Coordinates of C-alpha atoms in Angstrom, one line a residue:
Chain P
M163 CA 73.1 -4.6 82.0
K164 CA 69.6 -4.7 83.4
R165 CA 67.5 -7.8 82.5
F166 CA 64.4 -6.7 84.5
N167 CA 62.7 -3.4 83.8
L168 CA 59.6 -1.6 84.9
S169 CA 57.9 0.5 82.2
D170 CA 55.4 3.3 83.0
K171 CA 54.1 3.3 79.4
P172 CA 53.3 0.8 76.7
F173 CA 56.5 -0.9 75.5
D174 CA 57.6 -2.5 72.3
I175 CA 58.6 -6.2 72.7
A176 CA 60.7 -6.3 69.6
P177 CA 64.0 -4.8 70.8
S178 CA 64.1 -7.0 73.9
R179 CA 63.3 -10.1 71.9
D180 CA 65.9 -9.3 69.3
A181 CA 68.5 -8.8 72.0
L182 CA 68.0 -12.4 73.1
L183 CA 68.3 -14.0 69.7
N184 CA 71.8 -15.2 68.6
A185 CA 73.4 -17.8 66.5
H186 CA 73.9 -20.2 69.5
A187 CA 70.3 -20.1 70.7
G188 CA 68.1 -22.5 68.9
A189 CA 65.1 -22.1 71.2
F190 CA 63.2 -19.0 72.3
A191 CA 60.3 -19.1 74.7
S192 CA 58.2 -16.1 75.8
F193 CA 55.3 -15.3 77.9
E194 CA 52.9 -12.3 77.8
G195 CA 50.4 -11.3 80.4
W196 CA 47.5 -9.2 79.1
V197 CA 44.8 -7.2 80.9
R198 CA 41.7 -9.4 80.7
D199 CA 38.1 -8.1 80.7
H200 CA 37.3 -10.3 83.7
N201 CA 38.8 -11.7 86.9
D202 CA 37.2 -14.2 89.2
G203 CA 33.9 -13.8 87.4
R204 CA 33.8 -10.0 87.7
A205 CA 33.8 -7.7 84.7
V206 CA 36.9 -5.5 84.8
N207 CA 37.2 -2.1 83.2
G208 CA 40.9 -1.5 83.7
L209 CA 43.6 -1.7 86.3
R210 CA 46.6 0.0 87.8
Y211 CA 49.9 -1.5 88.7
E212 CA 51.8 0.1 91.5
A213 CA 55.4 -0.9 92.4
Y214 CA 57.9 -0.3 95.2
V215 CA 60.2 0.7 92.4
A216 CA 63.7 0.3 94.0
L217 CA 62.9 -3.0 95.6
A218 CA 60.9 -4.3 92.5
E219 CA 63.9 -3.6 90.3
A220 CA 66.3 -5.3 92.6
E221 CA 64.1 -8.3 93.2
G222 CA 63.2 -8.7 89.5
E223 CA 66.9 -8.7 88.7
R224 CA 67.5 -11.3 91.3
V225 CA 64.8 -13.5 89.8
L226 CA 66.5 -13.3 86.4
D227 CA 70.0 -14.0 87.9
E228 CA 68.5 -17.1 89.6
A229 CA 67.0 -18.3 86.2
L230 CA 70.4 -17.9 84.6
E231 CA 72.0 -20.0 87.3
K232 CA 69.3 -22.7 87.6
F233 CA 68.7 -23.4 83.9
D234 CA 71.0 -23.9 80.9
I235 CA 69.9 -20.8 79.0
V236 CA 71.6 -18.2 76.9
D237 CA 69.8 -15.1 78.2
A238 CA 66.5 -13.8 79.6
R239 CA 64.6 -10.5 80.0
C240 CA 61.4 -9.4 81.7
I241 CA 59.5 -6.1 81.4
H242 CA 56.6 -5.3 83.7
R243 CA 54.2 -2.4 83.2
I244 CA 53.3 0.0 86.0
G245 CA 50.6 2.7 86.1
D246 CA 47.1 2.7 84.5
L247 CA 46.3 -0.1 81.9
A248 CA 43.2 -0.6 79.8
I249 CA 41.7 -3.9 78.8
G250 CA 43.9 -5.6 76.2
E251 CA 47.1 -3.9 77.2
L252 CA 50.3 -5.9 77.7
A253 CA 51.1 -6.0 81.4
V254 CA 54.2 -8.2 81.5
W255 CA 56.6 -9.9 79.1
V256 CA 59.2 -12.6 79.7
G257 CA 61.6 -13.8 77.0
V258 CA 64.2 -16.6 77.3
S259 CA 66.7 -17.9 74.8
A260 CA 68.5 -21.2 75.1
A261 CA 70.2 -23.9 73.0
H262 CA 67.3 -26.3 73.7
R263 CA 63.6 -25.9 74.4
D264 CA 63.5 -27.7 77.8
A265 CA 65.5 -25.0 79.4
A266 CA 63.8 -22.2 77.6
F267 CA 60.3 -23.3 78.7
A268 CA 61.4 -24.1 82.3
A269 CA 63.2 -20.8 82.8
S270 CA 60.3 -18.7 81.3
R271 CA 57.9 -20.4 83.6
Y272 CA 60.2 -19.9 86.6
I273 CA 60.6 -16.2 85.9
I274 CA 56.9 -15.4 85.5
D275 CA 56.0 -17.4 88.6
E276 CA 58.7 -15.8 90.8
V277 CA 58.0 -12.3 89.5
K278 CA 54.3 -12.7 90.2
S279 CA 54.9 -14.0 93.7
R280 CA 58.0 -12.0 94.9
V281 CA 58.4 -8.7 93.1
P282 CA 56.6 -5.9 94.9
I283 CA 54.0 -4.9 92.3
W284 CA 50.4 -4.6 93.3
K285 CA 47.3 -4.7 91.0
H286 CA 44.3 -2.5 91.6
E287 CA 41.3 -3.5 89.5
R288 CA 38.3 -1.3 88.6
Y289 CA 35.2 -3.4 88.2
A290 CA 32.4 -2.7 85.7
E291 CA 29.9 -2.6 88.6
G292 CA 31.7 0.4 90.1
E293 CA 33.9 -1.0 92.9
A294 CA 37.6 -1.2 92.8
G295 CA 40.1 -3.0 95.0
W296 CA 43.7 -4.1 95.6
L297 CA 44.4 -7.7 94.9
H298 CA 46.3 -9.3 97.8
P299 CA 46.1 -13.0 97.0
E300 CA 46.3 -15.4 100.0
Chain B
M281 CA 63.9 5.9 120.1
A282 CA 64.6 5.8 116.4
R283 CA 63.2 8.0 113.6
V284 CA 62.5 6.1 110.4
T285 CA 60.6 6.8 107.2
V286 CA 57.8 4.4 106.5
L287 CA 56.5 3.7 103.0
Y288 CA 52.9 2.4 102.4
F289 CA 51.7 0.6 99.3
A290 CA 48.4 -0.6 97.9
S291 CA 45.8 -1.3 100.6
L292 CA 48.1 -0.2 103.4
R293 CA 48.4 3.2 101.7
D294 CA 44.6 3.4 101.3
A295 CA 44.2 2.6 105.0
A296 CA 46.9 5.0 106.2
G297 CA 45.8 7.8 103.9
V298 CA 49.4 8.6 103.1
S299 CA 52.2 6.9 101.1
I300 CA 55.0 8.0 103.3
E301 CA 55.4 9.2 106.9
S302 CA 58.2 9.9 109.4
V303 CA 57.8 7.9 112.6
E304 CA 59.6 8.2 115.9
S305 CA 59.3 4.9 117.6
D306 CA 60.7 2.9 120.5
A307 CA 59.6 -0.4 118.9
A308 CA 62.1 -3.2 119.6
D309 CA 62.1 -4.4 116.1
L310 CA 60.4 -4.0 112.7
G311 CA 57.6 -6.4 113.7
A312 CA 56.7 -4.3 116.8
L313 CA 56.8 -1.2 114.6
Y314 CA 54.2 -2.7 112.3
E315 CA 52.0 -3.7 115.1
S316 CA 52.0 -0.2 116.6
L317 CA 51.3 1.4 113.2
R318 CA 48.6 -1.2 112.5
V319 CA 46.8 0.0 115.7
R320 CA 47.2 3.6 114.7
H321 CA 46.0 3.2 111.1
G322 CA 43.7 0.2 111.4
F323 CA 45.5 -1.9 108.8
P324 CA 43.5 -4.9 107.9
L325 CA 46.5 -7.1 107.0
P326 CA 48.0 -9.3 109.8
I327 CA 51.8 -9.3 110.0
G328 CA 51.8 -12.9 108.8
R329 CA 50.6 -11.9 105.3
L330 CA 53.3 -9.2 104.9
R331 CA 57.0 -9.0 104.2
V332 CA 59.2 -6.1 105.4
A333 CA 62.0 -4.2 103.7
A334 CA 64.6 -1.7 105.0
D335 CA 66.5 0.6 102.8
G336 CA 65.4 -1.1 99.6
A337 CA 66.2 -4.7 100.5
F338 CA 64.0 -7.4 102.1
A339 CA 64.6 -7.5 105.9
Q340 CA 63.6 -9.6 108.9
W341 CA 60.8 -8.7 111.3
S342 CA 63.2 -9.3 114.1
D343 CA 65.6 -6.6 112.7
R344 CA 66.0 -3.6 115.0
L345 CA 65.1 -0.1 113.7
R346 CA 68.0 1.8 112.4
E347 CA 68.0 5.6 112.8
G348 CA 67.2 7.3 109.5
S349 CA 66.4 4.1 107.6
E350 CA 63.5 3.7 105.2
V351 CA 61.1 0.9 106.1
A352 CA 58.4 -0.6 103.8
F353 CA 55.7 -3.1 104.6
I354 CA 55.0 -5.3 101.6
P355 CA 51.5 -6.6 101.2
P356 CA 51.0 -9.8 99.2
V357 CA 52.0 -9.0 95.6
S358 CA 49.7 -9.4 92.6
G359 CA 52.2 -8.8 89.7
G360 CA 51.3 -9.8 86.2
Chain H
M239 CA 40.3 -21.8 59.5
K240 CA 43.7 -23.3 59.4
R241 CA 45.8 -23.2 62.6
F242 CA 48.8 -25.0 61.3
N243 CA 50.7 -23.6 58.2
L244 CA 53.8 -24.4 56.3
S245 CA 55.7 -21.5 54.8
D246 CA 58.3 -21.7 52.1
K247 CA 59.7 -18.3 52.8
P248 CA 60.5 -16.2 55.9
F249 CA 57.2 -15.3 57.7
D250 CA 56.2 -12.5 60.0
I251 CA 55.0 -13.6 63.4
A252 CA 53.0 -10.5 64.2
P253 CA 49.7 -11.2 62.3
S254 CA 49.4 -14.7 63.8
R255 CA 50.2 -13.5 67.3
D256 CA 47.7 -10.6 67.0
A257 CA 45.0 -13.0 65.8
L258 CA 45.4 -14.9 69.1
L259 CA 45.1 -12.0 71.4
N260 CA 41.7 -11.0 72.7
A261 CA 40.0 -9.5 75.7
H262 CA 39.3 -12.9 77.3
A263 CA 42.9 -14.1 77.1
G264 CA 45.1 -13.0 79.9
A265 CA 48.0 -15.3 79.0
F266 CA 50.0 -15.8 75.8
A267 CA 52.8 -18.2 75.6
S268 CA 55.0 -18.7 72.5
F269 CA 57.9 -20.7 71.3
E270 CA 60.3 -20.1 68.5
G271 CA 62.9 -22.5 67.0
W272 CA 65.8 -20.8 65.3
V273 CA 68.6 -22.3 63.1
R274 CA 71.6 -22.6 65.3
D275 CA 75.2 -22.5 64.2
H276 CA 75.9 -25.9 65.7
N277 CA 74.2 -29.3 66.4
D278 CA 75.6 -32.2 68.4
G279 CA 79.0 -30.5 68.5
R280 CA 79.3 -29.9 64.7
A281 CA 79.4 -26.5 63.1
V282 CA 76.4 -26.0 60.8
N283 CA 76.3 -23.6 57.8
G284 CA 72.6 -23.9 57.1
L285 CA 69.8 -26.4 56.5
R286 CA 66.9 -27.4 54.5
Y287 CA 63.4 -28.5 55.7
E288 CA 61.5 -30.9 53.5
A289 CA 57.9 -31.8 54.2
Y290 CA 55.3 -34.3 52.9
V291 CA 53.1 -31.2 52.5
A292 CA 49.6 -32.8 52.4
L293 CA 50.2 -35.1 55.3
A294 CA 52.2 -32.4 57.3
E295 CA 49.3 -30.0 57.0
A296 CA 46.8 -32.6 58.1
E297 CA 48.9 -33.9 61.0
G298 CA 49.8 -30.4 62.1
E299 CA 46.2 -29.4 62.2
R300 CA 45.4 -32.5 64.2
V301 CA 48.1 -31.6 66.8
L302 CA 46.5 -28.2 67.2
D303 CA 43.0 -29.7 67.5
E304 CA 44.3 -32.0 70.2
A305 CA 45.8 -29.1 72.1
L306 CA 42.5 -27.2 72.0
E307 CA 40.7 -30.3 73.4
K308 CA 43.3 -31.2 76.1
F309 CA 44.0 -27.8 77.5
D310 CA 41.8 -24.9 78.6
I311 CA 43.1 -22.4 76.0
V312 CA 41.5 -19.8 73.8
D313 CA 43.3 -20.4 70.6
A314 CA 46.6 -21.6 69.1
R315 CA 48.7 -21.4 65.9
C316 CA 51.8 -23.0 64.5
I317 CA 53.9 -22.0 61.5
H318 CA 56.8 -24.2 60.2
R319 CA 59.3 -23.2 57.6
I320 CA 60.2 -25.5 54.7
G321 CA 63.0 -25.0 52.1
D322 CA 66.5 -23.6 52.6
L323 CA 67.3 -21.7 55.8
A324 CA 70.4 -19.8 56.8
I325 CA 71.8 -19.6 60.4
G326 CA 69.7 -17.3 62.5
E327 CA 66.5 -17.8 60.5
L328 CA 63.2 -18.6 62.3
A329 CA 62.3 -22.3 61.6
V330 CA 59.1 -22.8 63.7
W331 CA 56.8 -20.6 65.7
V332 CA 54.0 -21.7 68.2
G333 CA 51.6 -19.3 69.9
V334 CA 48.9 -20.1 72.4
S335 CA 46.4 -17.8 74.2
A336 CA 44.5 -18.7 77.3
A337 CA 42.8 -17.2 80.3
H338 CA 45.6 -18.5 82.6
R339 CA 49.3 -19.3 82.2
D340 CA 49.2 -22.9 83.2
A341 CA 47.3 -23.9 80.2
A342 CA 49.2 -21.5 77.8
F343 CA 52.5 -23.0 78.8
A344 CA 51.3 -26.7 78.8
A345 CA 49.7 -26.3 75.4
S346 CA 52.6 -24.6 73.7
R347 CA 54.9 -27.3 75.0
Y348 CA 52.6 -30.0 73.8
I349 CA 52.3 -28.5 70.3
I350 CA 56.0 -28.1 69.7
D351 CA 56.8 -31.6 71.1
E352 CA 54.1 -33.2 68.9
V353 CA 55.0 -31.2 65.8
K354 CA 58.6 -32.2 66.2
S355 CA 57.8 -35.9 66.7
R356 CA 54.8 -36.5 64.4
V357 CA 54.6 -34.0 61.6
P358 CA 56.4 -35.3 58.5
I359 CA 59.1 -32.6 58.1
W360 CA 62.7 -33.6 57.7
K361 CA 65.8 -31.5 58.4
H362 CA 68.9 -31.7 56.2
E363 CA 72.0 -30.0 57.7
R364 CA 75.0 -28.7 55.8
Y365 CA 78.1 -28.9 58.0
A366 CA 81.0 -26.5 57.9
E367 CA 83.4 -29.4 57.4
G368 CA 81.6 -30.1 54.1
E369 CA 79.4 -33.1 54.8
A370 CA 75.6 -32.9 54.8
G371 CA 73.0 -35.3 56.1
W372 CA 69.4 -35.9 56.9
L373 CA 68.5 -36.0 60.6
H374 CA 66.5 -39.1 61.5
P375 CA 66.6 -39.2 65.3
E376 CA 66.2 -42.5 67.0
Chain C
M58 CA 48.8 -57.1 41.5
A59 CA 48.2 -53.5 42.2
R60 CA 49.7 -50.4 40.7
V61 CA 50.6 -47.7 43.3
T62 CA 52.5 -44.4 43.3
V63 CA 55.3 -44.4 45.9
L64 CA 56.7 -41.1 47.4
Y65 CA 60.2 -41.0 48.9
F66 CA 61.4 -38.3 51.3
A67 CA 64.7 -37.3 52.9
S68 CA 67.2 -40.2 53.1
L69 CA 64.9 -42.6 51.3
R70 CA 64.8 -40.3 48.3
D71 CA 68.5 -40.0 48.3
A72 CA 68.8 -43.8 48.3
A73 CA 66.2 -44.3 45.7
G74 CA 67.5 -41.5 43.5
V75 CA 63.9 -40.4 42.8
S76 CA 61.2 -38.7 44.8
I77 CA 58.3 -40.6 43.2
E78 CA 57.8 -43.8 41.2
S79 CA 55.0 -46.0 39.9
V80 CA 55.2 -49.5 41.2
E81 CA 53.3 -52.6 40.2
S82 CA 53.5 -55.1 43.1
D83 CA 51.9 -58.3 44.4
A84 CA 53.0 -57.4 48.0
A85 CA 50.4 -58.6 50.4
D86 CA 50.4 -55.4 52.4
L87 CA 52.3 -52.1 52.8
G88 CA 54.9 -53.7 55.0
A89 CA 55.7 -56.3 52.3
L90 CA 55.8 -53.5 49.7
Y91 CA 58.4 -51.6 51.8
E92 CA 60.6 -54.7 52.2
S93 CA 60.6 -55.4 48.4
L94 CA 61.5 -51.7 47.7
R95 CA 64.1 -51.8 50.4
V96 CA 65.8 -54.6 48.6
R97 CA 65.6 -52.9 45.3
H98 CA 66.9 -49.5 46.4
G99 CA 69.1 -50.5 49.4
F100 CA 67.2 -48.4 51.9
P101 CA 69.2 -48.1 55.2
L102 CA 66.2 -47.7 57.4
P103 CA 64.5 -50.8 58.8
I104 CA 60.7 -50.9 58.8
G105 CA 60.6 -50.4 62.6
R106 CA 61.9 -46.9 62.3
L107 CA 59.3 -45.8 59.7
R108 CA 55.7 -45.0 59.5
V109 CA 53.5 -45.4 56.4
A110 CA 50.9 -43.3 54.8
A111 CA 48.3 -43.9 52.1
D112 CA 46.6 -41.2 50.1
G113 CA 47.7 -38.5 52.5
A114 CA 46.8 -40.2 55.8
F115 CA 48.8 -42.4 58.2
A116 CA 48.1 -46.0 57.5
Q117 CA 48.9 -49.5 59.0
W118 CA 51.7 -51.7 57.7
S119 CA 49.1 -54.5 57.5
D120 CA 46.9 -52.5 55.2
R121 CA 46.5 -54.0 51.7
L122 CA 47.6 -52.1 48.6
R123 CA 44.8 -50.2 46.9
E124 CA 44.9 -49.9 43.1
G125 CA 45.9 -46.3 42.2
S126 CA 46.7 -45.2 45.7
E127 CA 49.6 -43.0 46.7
V128 CA 51.9 -44.6 49.3
A129 CA 54.5 -42.7 51.3
F130 CA 57.2 -44.1 53.7
I131 CA 57.8 -41.7 56.5
P132 CA 61.3 -41.7 58.0
P133 CA 61.8 -40.4 61.6
V134 CA 60.9 -36.8 61.5
S135 CA 63.2 -34.0 62.6
G136 CA 60.9 -31.0 62.5
G137 CA 61.7 -27.7 64.2

């Protein structure tokens, strides 16, 4: 079963969240990344996420496997949008269920940090002043 | 000489003007392949800021080119 | 506007989450506490939350005010159930929006920790083996 | 002497058998009030594990009883 998924259109969180809830899991932590109207002080009109799909899916799955090994959690999922997104759209969602909240928080933080730093997905922002550019953080 | 398919993403694709190309190269390894393509396309990113993948899995710069493989240069990611 | 609320029946998360999302907030972190089927190795059939309502509302609001002061967040909410709950019911929800994820995670963790340790809400568990008891952790 | 309303919650209510009672007391402060009620009702919790509130706000054990106020003893909470 795949725990990491790319989505080329807006997705509903509910089915993935519901799949994580069960009678043994007392704690559920989630994180959502939204398209903001600004970045580094510049007004943003919208953005595009591009992925190297085959590698992104494999690497995303690896991140979730690592989270399940490192932390005492019940289950975890991550969905990342690709394609064109408008301001206020959901870009990425992470959900983690666990018996206790320490592990749920730690694992959700681990997953979003690793996904953002390792999974080959690139962000192209369109600025209100007309320019556009790829973000390749140092 | 080995023929490989090279994939370009994000700013590398913008610089190359294509997202995929077939390359015949005598480069000794994947690092040398990038350096030769960097000269040809004028890529702004130095090799130290990239990762490299071969056939859908992360690889080493010192890996040799395999005939018919698919090589991708991975710029710094900006997911989320 | 009240940011902390007690609810004596099952509540829908969606309106509170939606109220926290806005064009300036790129990050949203949330935590949910669910009624588990076990606690400290004992099988649990269900539980009851009892609150000192006036003080719980005031102290819960204070926790959220503190979170807004301590962390660089946009907004935060918490809802806690009281009354009888069955296994698998949502007991507590925390949601935090922020420009960046560091603050969103830190504030949601702060809020759930403080609510659990300071807000006068008591948990009464009914065990499968027939006993029942109030939880007054050391 | 002061007449106060005392609220009991959770295990204290189970021990007292009531959730609210009116108490006339000459206790010097809220701590002394708890100790006298602990003797009367056989409360299992020592004062060190409780907090105290007066009129809907947390108070100090050394606070004096105010005529007509509402006093609550707060057992260790188990929210969430």
